[in-house]
mmCIF file of C-alpha atoms in Angstrom:
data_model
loop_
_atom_site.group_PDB
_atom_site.id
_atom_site.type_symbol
_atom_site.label_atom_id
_atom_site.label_comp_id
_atom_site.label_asym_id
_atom_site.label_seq_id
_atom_site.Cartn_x
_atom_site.Cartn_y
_atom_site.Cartn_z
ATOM 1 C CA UNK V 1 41.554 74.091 50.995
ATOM 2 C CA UNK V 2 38.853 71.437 52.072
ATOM 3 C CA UNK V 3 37.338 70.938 48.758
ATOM 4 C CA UNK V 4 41.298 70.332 47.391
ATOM 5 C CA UNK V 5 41.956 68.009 50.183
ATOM 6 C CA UNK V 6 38.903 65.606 49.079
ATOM 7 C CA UNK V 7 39.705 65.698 44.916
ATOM 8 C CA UNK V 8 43.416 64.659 45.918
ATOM 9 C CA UNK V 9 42.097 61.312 48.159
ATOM 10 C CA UNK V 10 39.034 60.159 45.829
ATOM 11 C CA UNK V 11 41.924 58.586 43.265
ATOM 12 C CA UNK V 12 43.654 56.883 46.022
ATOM 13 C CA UNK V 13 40.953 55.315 47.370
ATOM 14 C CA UNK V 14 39.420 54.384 43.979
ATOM 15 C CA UNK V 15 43.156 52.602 43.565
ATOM 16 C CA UNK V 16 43.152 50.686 46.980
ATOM 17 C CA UNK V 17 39.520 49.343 46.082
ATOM 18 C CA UNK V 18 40.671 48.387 42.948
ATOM 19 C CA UNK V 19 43.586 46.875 44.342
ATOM 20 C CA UNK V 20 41.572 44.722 46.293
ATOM 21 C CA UNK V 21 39.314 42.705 43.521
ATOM 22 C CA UNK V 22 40.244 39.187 42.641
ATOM 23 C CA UNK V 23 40.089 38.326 38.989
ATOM 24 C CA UNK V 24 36.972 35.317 39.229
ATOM 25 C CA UNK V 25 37.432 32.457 36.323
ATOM 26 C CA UNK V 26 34.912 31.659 33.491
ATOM 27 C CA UNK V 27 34.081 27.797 33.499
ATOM 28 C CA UNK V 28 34.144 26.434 30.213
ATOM 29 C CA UNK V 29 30.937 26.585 27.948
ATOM 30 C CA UNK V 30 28.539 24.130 28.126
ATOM 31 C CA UNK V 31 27.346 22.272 24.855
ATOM 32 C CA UNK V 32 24.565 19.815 24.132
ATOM 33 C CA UNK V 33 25.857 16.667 22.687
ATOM 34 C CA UNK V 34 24.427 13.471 20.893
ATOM 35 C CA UNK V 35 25.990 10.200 20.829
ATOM 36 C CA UNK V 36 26.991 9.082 17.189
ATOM 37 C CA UNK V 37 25.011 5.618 18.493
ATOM 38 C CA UNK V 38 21.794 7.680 18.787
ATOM 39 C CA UNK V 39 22.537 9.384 15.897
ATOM 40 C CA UNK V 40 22.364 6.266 14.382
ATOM 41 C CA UNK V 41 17.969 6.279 14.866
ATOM 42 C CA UNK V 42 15.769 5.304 12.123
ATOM 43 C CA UNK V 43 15.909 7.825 9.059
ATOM 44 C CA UNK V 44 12.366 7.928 8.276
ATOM 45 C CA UNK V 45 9.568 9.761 6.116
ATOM 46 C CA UNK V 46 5.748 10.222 7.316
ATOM 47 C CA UNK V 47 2.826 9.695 4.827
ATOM 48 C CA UNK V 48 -1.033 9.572 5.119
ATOM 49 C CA UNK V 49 -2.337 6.781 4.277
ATOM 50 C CA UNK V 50 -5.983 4.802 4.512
ATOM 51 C CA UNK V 51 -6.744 1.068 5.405
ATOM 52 C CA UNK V 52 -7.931 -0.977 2.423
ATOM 53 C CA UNK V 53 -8.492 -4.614 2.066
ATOM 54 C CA UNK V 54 -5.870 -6.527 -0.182
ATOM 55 C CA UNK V 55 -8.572 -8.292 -1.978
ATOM 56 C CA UNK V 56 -11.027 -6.016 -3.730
ATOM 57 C CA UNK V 57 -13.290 -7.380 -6.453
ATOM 58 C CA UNK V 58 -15.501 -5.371 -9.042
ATOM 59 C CA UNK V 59 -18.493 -7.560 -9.150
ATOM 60 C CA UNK V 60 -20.700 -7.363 -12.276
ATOM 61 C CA UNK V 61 -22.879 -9.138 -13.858
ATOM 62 C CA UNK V 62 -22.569 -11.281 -16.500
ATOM 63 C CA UNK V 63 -25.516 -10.871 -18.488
ATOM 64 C CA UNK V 64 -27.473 -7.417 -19.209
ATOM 65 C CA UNK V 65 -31.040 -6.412 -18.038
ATOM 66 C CA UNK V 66 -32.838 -4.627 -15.578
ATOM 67 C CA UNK V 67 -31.867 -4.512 -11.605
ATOM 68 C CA UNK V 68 -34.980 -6.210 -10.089
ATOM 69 C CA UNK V 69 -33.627 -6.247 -6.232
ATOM 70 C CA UNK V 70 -30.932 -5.263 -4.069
ATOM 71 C CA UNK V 71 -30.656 -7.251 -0.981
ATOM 72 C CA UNK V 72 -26.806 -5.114 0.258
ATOM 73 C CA UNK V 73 -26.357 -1.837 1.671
ATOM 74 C CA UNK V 74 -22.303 -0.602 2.065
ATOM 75 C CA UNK V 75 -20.836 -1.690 4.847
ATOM 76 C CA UNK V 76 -23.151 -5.292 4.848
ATOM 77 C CA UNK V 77 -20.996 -8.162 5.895
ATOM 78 C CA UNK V 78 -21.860 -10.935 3.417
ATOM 79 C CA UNK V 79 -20.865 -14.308 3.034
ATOM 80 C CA UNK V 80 -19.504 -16.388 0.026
ATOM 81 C CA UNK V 81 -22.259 -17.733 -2.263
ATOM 82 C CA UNK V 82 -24.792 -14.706 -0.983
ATOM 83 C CA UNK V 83 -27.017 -13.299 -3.284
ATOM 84 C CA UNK V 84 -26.395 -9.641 -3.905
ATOM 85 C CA UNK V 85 -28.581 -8.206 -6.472
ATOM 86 C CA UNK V 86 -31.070 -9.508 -9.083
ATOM 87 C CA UNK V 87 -31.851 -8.975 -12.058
ATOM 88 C CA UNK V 88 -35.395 -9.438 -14.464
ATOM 89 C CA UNK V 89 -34.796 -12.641 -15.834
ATOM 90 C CA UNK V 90 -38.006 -13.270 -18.287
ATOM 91 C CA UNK V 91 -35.812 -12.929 -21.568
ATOM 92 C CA UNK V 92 -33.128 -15.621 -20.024
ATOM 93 C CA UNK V 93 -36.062 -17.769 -19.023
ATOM 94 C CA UNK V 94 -37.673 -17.618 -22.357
ATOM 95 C CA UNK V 95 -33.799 -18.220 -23.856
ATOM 96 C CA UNK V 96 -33.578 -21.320 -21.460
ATOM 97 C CA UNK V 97 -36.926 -22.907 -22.102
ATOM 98 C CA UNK V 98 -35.833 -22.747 -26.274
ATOM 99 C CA UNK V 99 -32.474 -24.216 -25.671
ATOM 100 C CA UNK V 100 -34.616 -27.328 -23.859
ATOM 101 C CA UNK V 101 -36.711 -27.114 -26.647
ATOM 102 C CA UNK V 102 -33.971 -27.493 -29.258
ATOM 103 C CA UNK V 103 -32.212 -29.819 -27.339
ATOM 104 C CA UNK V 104 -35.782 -32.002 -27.399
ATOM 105 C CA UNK V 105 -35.647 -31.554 -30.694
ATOM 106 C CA UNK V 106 -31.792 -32.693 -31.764
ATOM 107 C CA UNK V 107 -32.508 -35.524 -29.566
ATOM 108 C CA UNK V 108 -35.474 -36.937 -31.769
ATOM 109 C CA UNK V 109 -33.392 -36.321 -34.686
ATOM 110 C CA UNK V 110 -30.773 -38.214 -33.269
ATOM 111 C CA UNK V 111 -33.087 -40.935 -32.511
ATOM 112 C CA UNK V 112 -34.280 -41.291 -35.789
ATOM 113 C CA UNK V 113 -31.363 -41.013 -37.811
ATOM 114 C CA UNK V 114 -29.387 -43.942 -35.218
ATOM 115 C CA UNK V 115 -32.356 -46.278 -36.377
ATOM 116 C CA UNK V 116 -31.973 -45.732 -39.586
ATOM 117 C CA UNK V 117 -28.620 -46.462 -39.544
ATOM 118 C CA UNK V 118 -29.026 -49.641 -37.600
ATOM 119 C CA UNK V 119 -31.852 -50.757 -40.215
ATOM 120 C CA UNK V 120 -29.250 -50.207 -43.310
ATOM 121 C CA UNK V 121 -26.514 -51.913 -41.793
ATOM 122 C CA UNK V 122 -28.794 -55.006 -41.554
ATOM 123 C CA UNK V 123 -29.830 -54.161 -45.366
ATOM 124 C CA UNK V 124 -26.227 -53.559 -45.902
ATOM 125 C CA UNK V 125 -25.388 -57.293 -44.077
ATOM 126 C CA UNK V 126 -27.737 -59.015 -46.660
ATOM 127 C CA UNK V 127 -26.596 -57.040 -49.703
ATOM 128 C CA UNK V 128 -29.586 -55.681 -50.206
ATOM 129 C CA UNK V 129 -28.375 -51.987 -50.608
ATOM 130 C CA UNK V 130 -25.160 -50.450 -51.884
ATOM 131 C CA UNK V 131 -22.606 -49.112 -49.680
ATOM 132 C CA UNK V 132 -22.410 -45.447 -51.236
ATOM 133 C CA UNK V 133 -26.087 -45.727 -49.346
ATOM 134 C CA UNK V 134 -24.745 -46.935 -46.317
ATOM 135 C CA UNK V 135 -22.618 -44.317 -46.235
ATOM 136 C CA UNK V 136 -25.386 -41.457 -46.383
ATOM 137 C CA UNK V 137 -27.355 -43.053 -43.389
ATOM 138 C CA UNK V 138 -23.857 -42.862 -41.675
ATOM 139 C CA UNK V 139 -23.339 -38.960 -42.669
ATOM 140 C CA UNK V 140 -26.616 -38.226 -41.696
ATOM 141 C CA UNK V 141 -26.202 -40.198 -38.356
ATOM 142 C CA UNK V 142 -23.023 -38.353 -37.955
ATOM 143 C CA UNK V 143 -24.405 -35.303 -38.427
ATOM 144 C CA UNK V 144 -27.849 -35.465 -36.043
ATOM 145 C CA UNK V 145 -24.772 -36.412 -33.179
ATOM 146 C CA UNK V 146 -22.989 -33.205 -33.965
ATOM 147 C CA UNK V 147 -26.272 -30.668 -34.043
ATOM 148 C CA UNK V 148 -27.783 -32.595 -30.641
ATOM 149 C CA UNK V 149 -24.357 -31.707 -28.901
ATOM 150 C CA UNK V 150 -24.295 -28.491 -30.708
ATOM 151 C CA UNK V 151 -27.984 -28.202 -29.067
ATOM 152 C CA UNK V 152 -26.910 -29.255 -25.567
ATOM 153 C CA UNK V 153 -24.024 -26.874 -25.085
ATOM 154 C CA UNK V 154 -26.266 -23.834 -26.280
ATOM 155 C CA UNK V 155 -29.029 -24.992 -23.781
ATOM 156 C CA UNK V 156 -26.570 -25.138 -20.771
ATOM 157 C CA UNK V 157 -24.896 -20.962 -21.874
ATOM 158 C CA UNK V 158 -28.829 -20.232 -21.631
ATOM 159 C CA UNK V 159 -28.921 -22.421 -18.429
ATOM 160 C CA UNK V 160 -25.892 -19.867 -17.698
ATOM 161 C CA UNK V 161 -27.332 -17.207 -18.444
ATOM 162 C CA UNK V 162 -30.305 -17.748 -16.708
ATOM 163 C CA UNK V 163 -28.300 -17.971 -13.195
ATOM 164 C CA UNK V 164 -26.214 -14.928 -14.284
ATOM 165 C CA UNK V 165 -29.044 -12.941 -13.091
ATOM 166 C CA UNK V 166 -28.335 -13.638 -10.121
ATOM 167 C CA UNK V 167 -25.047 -11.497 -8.315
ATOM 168 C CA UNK V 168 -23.301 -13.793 -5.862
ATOM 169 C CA UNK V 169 -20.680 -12.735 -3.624
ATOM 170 C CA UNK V 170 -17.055 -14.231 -4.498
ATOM 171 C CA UNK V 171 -15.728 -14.778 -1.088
ATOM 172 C CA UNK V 172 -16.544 -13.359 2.689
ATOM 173 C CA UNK V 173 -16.007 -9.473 2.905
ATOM 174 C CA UNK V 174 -18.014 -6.429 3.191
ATOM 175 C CA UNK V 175 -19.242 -4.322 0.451
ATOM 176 C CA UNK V 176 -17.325 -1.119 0.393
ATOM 177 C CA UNK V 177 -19.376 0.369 -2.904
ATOM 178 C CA UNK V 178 -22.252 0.300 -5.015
ATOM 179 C CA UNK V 179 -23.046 2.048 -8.308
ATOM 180 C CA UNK V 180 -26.182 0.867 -9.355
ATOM 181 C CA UNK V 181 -29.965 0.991 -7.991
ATOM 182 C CA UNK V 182 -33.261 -1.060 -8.423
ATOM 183 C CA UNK V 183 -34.931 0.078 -11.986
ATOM 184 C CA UNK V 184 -31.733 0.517 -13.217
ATOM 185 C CA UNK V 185 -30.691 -1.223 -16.670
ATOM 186 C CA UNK V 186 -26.761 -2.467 -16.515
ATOM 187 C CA UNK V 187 -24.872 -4.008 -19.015
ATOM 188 C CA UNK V 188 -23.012 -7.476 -18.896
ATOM 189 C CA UNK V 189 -19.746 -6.424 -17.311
ATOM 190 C CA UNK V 190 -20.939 -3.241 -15.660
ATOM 191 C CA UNK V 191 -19.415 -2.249 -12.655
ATOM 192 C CA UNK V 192 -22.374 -2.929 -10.327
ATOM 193 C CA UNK V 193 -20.528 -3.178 -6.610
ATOM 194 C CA UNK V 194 -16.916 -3.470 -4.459
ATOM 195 C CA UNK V 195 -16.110 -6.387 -2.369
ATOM 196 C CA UNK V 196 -13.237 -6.069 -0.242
ATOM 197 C CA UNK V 197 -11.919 -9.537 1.571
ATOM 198 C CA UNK V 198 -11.793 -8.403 5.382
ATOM 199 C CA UNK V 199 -9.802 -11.700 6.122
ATOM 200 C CA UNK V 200 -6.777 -9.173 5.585
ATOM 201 C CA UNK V 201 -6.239 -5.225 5.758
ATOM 202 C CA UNK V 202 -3.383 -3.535 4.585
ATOM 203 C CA UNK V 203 -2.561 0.162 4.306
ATOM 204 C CA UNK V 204 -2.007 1.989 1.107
ATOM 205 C CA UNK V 205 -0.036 5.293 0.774
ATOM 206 C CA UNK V 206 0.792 7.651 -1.918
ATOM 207 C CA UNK V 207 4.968 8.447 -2.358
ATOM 208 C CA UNK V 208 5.745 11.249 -4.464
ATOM 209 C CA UNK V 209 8.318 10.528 -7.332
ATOM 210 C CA UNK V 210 11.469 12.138 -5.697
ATOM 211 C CA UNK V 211 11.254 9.338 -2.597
ATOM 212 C CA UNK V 212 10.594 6.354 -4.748
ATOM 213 C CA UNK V 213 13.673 5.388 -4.912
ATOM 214 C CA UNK V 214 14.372 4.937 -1.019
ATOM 215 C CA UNK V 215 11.285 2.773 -1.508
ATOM 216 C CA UNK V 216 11.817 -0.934 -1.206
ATOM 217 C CA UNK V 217 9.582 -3.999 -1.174
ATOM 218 C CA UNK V 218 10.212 -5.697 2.209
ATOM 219 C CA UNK V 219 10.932 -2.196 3.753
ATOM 220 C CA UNK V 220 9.956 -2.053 7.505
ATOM 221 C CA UNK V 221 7.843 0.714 8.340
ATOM 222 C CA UNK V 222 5.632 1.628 11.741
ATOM 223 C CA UNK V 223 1.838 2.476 11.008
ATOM 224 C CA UNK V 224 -0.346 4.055 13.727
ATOM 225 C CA UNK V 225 -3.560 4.989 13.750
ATOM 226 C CA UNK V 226 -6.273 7.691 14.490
ATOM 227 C CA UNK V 227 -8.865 5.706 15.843
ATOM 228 C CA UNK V 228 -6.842 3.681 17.731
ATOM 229 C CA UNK V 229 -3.951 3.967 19.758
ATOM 230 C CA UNK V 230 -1.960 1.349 18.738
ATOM 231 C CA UNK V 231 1.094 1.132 16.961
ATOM 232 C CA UNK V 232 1.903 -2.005 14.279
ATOM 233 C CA UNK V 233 5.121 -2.753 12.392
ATOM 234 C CA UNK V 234 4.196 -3.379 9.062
ATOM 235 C CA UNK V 235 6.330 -4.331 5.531
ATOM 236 C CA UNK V 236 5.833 -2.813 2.284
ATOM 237 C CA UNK V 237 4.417 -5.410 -0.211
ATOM 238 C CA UNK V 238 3.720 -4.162 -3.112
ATOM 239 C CA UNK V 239 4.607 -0.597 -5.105
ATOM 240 C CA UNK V 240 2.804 0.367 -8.376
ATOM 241 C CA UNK V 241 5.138 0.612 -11.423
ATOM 242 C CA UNK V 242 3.874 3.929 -12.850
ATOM 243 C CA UNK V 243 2.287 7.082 -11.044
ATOM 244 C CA UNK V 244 -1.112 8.252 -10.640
ATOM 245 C CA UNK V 245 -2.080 10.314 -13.776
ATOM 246 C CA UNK V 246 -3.394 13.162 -11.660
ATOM 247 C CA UNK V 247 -1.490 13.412 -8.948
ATOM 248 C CA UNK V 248 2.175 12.132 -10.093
ATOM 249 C CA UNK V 249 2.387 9.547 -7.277
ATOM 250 C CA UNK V 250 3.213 5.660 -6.823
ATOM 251 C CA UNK V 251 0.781 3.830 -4.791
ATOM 252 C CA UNK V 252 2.600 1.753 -1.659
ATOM 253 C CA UNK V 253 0.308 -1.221 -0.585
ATOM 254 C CA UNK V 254 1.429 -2.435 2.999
ATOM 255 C CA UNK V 255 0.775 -5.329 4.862
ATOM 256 C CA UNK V 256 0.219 -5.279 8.487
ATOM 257 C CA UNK V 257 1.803 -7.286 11.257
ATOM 258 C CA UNK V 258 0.006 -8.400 13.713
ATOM 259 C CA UNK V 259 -3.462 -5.811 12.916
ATOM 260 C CA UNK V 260 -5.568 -4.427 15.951
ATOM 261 C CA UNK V 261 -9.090 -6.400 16.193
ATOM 262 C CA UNK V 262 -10.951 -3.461 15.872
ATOM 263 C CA UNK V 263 -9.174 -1.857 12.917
ATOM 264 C CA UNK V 264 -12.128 -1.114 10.185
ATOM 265 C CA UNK V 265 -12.081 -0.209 6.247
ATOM 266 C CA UNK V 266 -11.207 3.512 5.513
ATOM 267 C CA UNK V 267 -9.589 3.959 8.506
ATOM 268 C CA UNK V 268 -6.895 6.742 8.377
ATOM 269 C CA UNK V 269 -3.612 5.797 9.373
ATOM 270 C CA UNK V 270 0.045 7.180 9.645
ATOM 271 C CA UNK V 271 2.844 5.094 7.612
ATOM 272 C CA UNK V 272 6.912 5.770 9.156
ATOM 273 C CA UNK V 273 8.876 4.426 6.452
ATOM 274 C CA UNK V 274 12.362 3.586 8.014
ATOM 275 C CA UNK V 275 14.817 3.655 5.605
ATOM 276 C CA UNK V 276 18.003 3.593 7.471
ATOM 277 C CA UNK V 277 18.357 0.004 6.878
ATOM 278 C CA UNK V 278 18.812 0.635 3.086
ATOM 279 C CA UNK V 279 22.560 2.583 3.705
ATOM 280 C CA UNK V 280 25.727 1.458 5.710
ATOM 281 C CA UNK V 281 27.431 3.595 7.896
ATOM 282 C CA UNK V 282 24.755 5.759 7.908
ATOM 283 C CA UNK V 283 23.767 8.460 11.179
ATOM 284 C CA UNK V 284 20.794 10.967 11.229
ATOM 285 C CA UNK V 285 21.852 14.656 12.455
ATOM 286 C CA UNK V 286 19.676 17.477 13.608
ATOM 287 C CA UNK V 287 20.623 20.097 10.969
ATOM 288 C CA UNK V 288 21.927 22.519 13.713
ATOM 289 C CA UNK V 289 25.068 19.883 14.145
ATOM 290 C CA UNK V 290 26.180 20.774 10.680
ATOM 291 C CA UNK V 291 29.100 23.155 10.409
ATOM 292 C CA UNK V 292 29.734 24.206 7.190
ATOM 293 C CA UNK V 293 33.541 25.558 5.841
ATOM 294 C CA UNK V 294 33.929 26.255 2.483
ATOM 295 C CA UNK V 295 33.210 23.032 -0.011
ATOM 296 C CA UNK V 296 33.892 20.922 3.228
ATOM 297 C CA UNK V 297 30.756 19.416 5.581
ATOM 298 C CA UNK V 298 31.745 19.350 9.146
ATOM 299 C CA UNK V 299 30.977 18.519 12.429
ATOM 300 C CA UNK V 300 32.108 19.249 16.057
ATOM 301 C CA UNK V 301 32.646 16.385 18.215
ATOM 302 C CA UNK V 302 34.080 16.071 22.059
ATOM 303 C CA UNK V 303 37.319 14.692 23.044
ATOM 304 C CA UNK V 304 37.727 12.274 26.203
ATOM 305 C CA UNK V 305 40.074 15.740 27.076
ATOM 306 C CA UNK V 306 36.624 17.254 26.696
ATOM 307 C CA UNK V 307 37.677 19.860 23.960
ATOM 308 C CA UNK V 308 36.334 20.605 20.553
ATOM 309 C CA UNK V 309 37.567 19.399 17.544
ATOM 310 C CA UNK V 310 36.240 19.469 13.863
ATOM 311 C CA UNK V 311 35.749 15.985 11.610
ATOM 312 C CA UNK V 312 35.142 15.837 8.206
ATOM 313 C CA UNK V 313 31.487 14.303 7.121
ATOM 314 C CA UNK V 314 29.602 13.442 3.746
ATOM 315 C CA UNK V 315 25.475 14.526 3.177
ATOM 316 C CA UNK V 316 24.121 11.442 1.647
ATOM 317 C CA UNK V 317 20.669 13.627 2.066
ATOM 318 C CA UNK V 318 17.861 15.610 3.606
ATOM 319 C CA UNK V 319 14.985 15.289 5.185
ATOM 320 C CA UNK V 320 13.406 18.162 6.952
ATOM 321 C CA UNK V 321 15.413 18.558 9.898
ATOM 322 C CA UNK V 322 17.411 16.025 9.593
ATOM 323 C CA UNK V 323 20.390 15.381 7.599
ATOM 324 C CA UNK V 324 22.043 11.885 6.664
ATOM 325 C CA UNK V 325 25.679 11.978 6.735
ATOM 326 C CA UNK V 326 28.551 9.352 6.135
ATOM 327 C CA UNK V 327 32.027 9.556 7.963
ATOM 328 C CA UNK V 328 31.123 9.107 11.945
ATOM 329 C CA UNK V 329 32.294 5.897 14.167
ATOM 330 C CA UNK V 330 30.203 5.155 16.361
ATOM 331 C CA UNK V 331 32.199 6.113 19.480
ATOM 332 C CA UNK V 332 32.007 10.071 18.398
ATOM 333 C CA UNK V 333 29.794 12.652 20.564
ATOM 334 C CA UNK V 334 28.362 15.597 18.162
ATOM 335 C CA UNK V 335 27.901 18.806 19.191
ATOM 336 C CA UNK V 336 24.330 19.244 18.274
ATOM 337 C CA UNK V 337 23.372 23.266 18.646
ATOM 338 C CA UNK V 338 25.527 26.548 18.954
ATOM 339 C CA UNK V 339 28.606 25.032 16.178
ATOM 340 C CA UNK V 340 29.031 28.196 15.000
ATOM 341 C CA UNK V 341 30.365 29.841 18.174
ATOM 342 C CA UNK V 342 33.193 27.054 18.566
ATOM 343 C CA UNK V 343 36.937 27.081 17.923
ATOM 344 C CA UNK V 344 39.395 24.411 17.714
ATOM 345 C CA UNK V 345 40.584 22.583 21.064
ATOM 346 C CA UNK V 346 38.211 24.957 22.893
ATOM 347 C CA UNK V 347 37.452 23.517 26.589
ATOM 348 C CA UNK V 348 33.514 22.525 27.122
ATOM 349 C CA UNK V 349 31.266 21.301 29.435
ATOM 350 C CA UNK V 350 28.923 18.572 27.859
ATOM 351 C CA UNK V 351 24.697 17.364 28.932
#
C-alpha cells in the first residue's frame, strides 16, 4: 500500500511545480547594421605596381665603333652635359682632318676662280673679250662657291661625327641600365644605356583588360609603399592604348602628389584605384548584405520602429567582397550579416 501511495502523489506534485514556472520573454534578435552613408566608401581595386621615372631616355650613340671607356655604373647620379661612355675615335679623326682638307682645298678654288672673274670683267669693261666668255668665268665662279659650301657642310657632319663619340647625358637623372661594355663594338643607334629624369617619379601599374574600362585619366587613387610608410594620393596620367603582347595588360602611368623624399627608382608600391567617383548614386555592400529572391536583388534595412523590412536594389558590379548596388538613400541602415534568417516586420536589436 506504501509503494501505491507514492506513484499516486509523484503526478501531483510534478503538476504544482509546473504550475509554478513563469513563461520568461525572448528579446528581439540582434543584427549588425551599416549606415547607407558608410556604405557609400570608396569602391576600389588594388594593383602592384613599381616606381619609375616619367622621363626615361635610350641613349645611343650616334656614330658606330668600338666602346673605348665607361665612366657610369647603374645607379650613378649624373649631371646634364656628363660624359658617359667613349668611343675609339681614330676613323672620325682621320674623317675630320679630310673634310679640313677639302674645305682648304674648295677655298683655293674659290679664290682663284673669284680673280678670274674680277680680271674678265675688267677685260669685259674694255671690250676686249666677248661676253659668252664672261659668262664661263661667271659659271665657273659660280660653281667653285657651290663645291666650297658643299666642302664646309661635309667638314662640320665629320666635325659631328667626331664629337658623336662622345655619350653625353641629356638631362640630370640616374642611370637605371646599361647594355654595353668596354671592347665592345655598337652600332650608330644602338641601345647603349637608360636615363631616367629623377626630377619626377611616378608609379606604373599593369590593369588587366576586364577593369580598363573603370579606368580614367584624372582618376584619384592612394599609393603606399613597402619601404616606406607613407601614404600619397596620386592621379592617373597616362594609360597605354593597346595591351602588353605577353601578358594582355594596359600599362597605367601615375603621377604622385606630393612624393616622400626618400622614395627611390624600383621601389615597389601599392596603387588603390578609387573608382566610386565615376557612378552616381552608387554604395559599396559587403556581399553578406545581399538577399537574394527570385530575379529580384534585395536588401534588409531597419525601420526608426526598429523592424525589418526588405528594399529592392540594382548590382551595378563585383568586386571581391564587395558588391556595388544602385537604389539606397542615404538615410537607410543595411543589415549587413545573418539576411537569410529574417522575416518581414520582424523586431531587432541593432550595433
Amino acid at each position: 500500500m506504501k509503494k501505491i501511495f507514492l506513484i499516486g502523489v509523484l503526478p501531483i506534485i510534478f503538476f504544482v511545480s509546473g504550475c509554478g514556472e513563469e513563461k520568461i520573454e525572448q528579446p528581439p534578435p540582434l543584427v549588425k547594421i551599416i549606415s547607407a552613408s558608410e556604405a557609400g566608401k570608396i569602391f576600389s581595386d588594388n594593383y602592384p605596381g613599381v616606381v619609375k621615372g616619367r622621363y626615361e631616355s635610350n641613349l645611343s650613340f650616334q656614330t658606330g665603333g668600338k666602346i673605348l671607356s665607361r665612366e657610369v655604373e647603374p645607379g650613378n647620379f649624373v649631371s646634364a652635359g656628363e660624359i658617359l661612355m667613349t668611343i675609339d675615335a681614330r676613323d672620325a679623326v682621320q674623317q675630320f682632318n679630310a673634310g679640313e682638307a677639302q674645305v682648304e682645298s674648295a677655298r683655293t678654288q674659290l679664290n682663284l676662280a673669284k680673280s678670274n672673274l674680277e680680271r674678265y670683267e675688267q677685260l669685259s669693261k674694255e671690250n676686249a673679250i666677248s661676253a659668252a666668255t664672261l659668262d664661263q668665268y661667271k659659271t665657273a665662279y659660280d660653281n667653285s662657291v657651290a663645291a666650297y659650301n658643299s666642302a664646309v657642310a661635309q667638314a662640320e657632319q665629320t666635325r659631328n661625327n667626331l664629337n658623336y663619340t662622345q655619350l653625353f647625358a641629356n638631362a640630370d637623372g640616374v642611370i637605371s641600365e646599361i647594355n654595353a661594355e668596354v671592347g665592345q663594338v655598337v652600332a650608330a643607334g644602338q641601345k647603349i644605356l637608360t636615363l631616367v629624369q629623377t626630377n619626377e617619379l611616378e608609379v606604373e601599374i599593369n590593369v588587366p583588360e576586364n577593369k580598363l574600362s573603370e579606368t580614367k585619366i584624372g582618376q584619384p587613387c592612394e599609393i603606399t609603399f613597402w619601404a616606406i610608410s607613407d601614404k600619397i594620393r596620386g592621379v592617373v596620367r597616362e594609360i597605354a592604348p593597346v595591351a602588353d603582347s605577353t601578358s594582355r595588360t594596359y600599362r597605367v602611368r601615375i603621377s604622385l602628389e606630393n612624393p616622400p623624399k626618400n622614395l627611390q627608382l624600383g621601389m615597389t608600391a601599392e596603387v588603390i584605384l578609387n573608382t566610386t567617383e565615376n557612378f552616381s548614386g552608387v554604395y559599396v555592400l559587403p556581399l553578406s548584405a545581399i538577399y537574394q529572391t527570385g530575379e529580384q536583388t534585395q536588401v534588409w534595412i531597419v525601420t526608426e520602429e526598429n523592424k525589418t523590412a526588405l528594399k529592392n536594389i540594382t548590382v551595378e558590379n563585383f568586386s571581391g567582397n564587395e558588391v556595388l548596388v544602385k537604389g539606397l538613400s542615404p538615410k537607410d541602415k543595411i543589415i549587413s550579416a545573418g539576411v537569410h534568417k529574417l522575416r518581414e516586420g520582424q523586431a531587432v536589436r541593432t550595433q
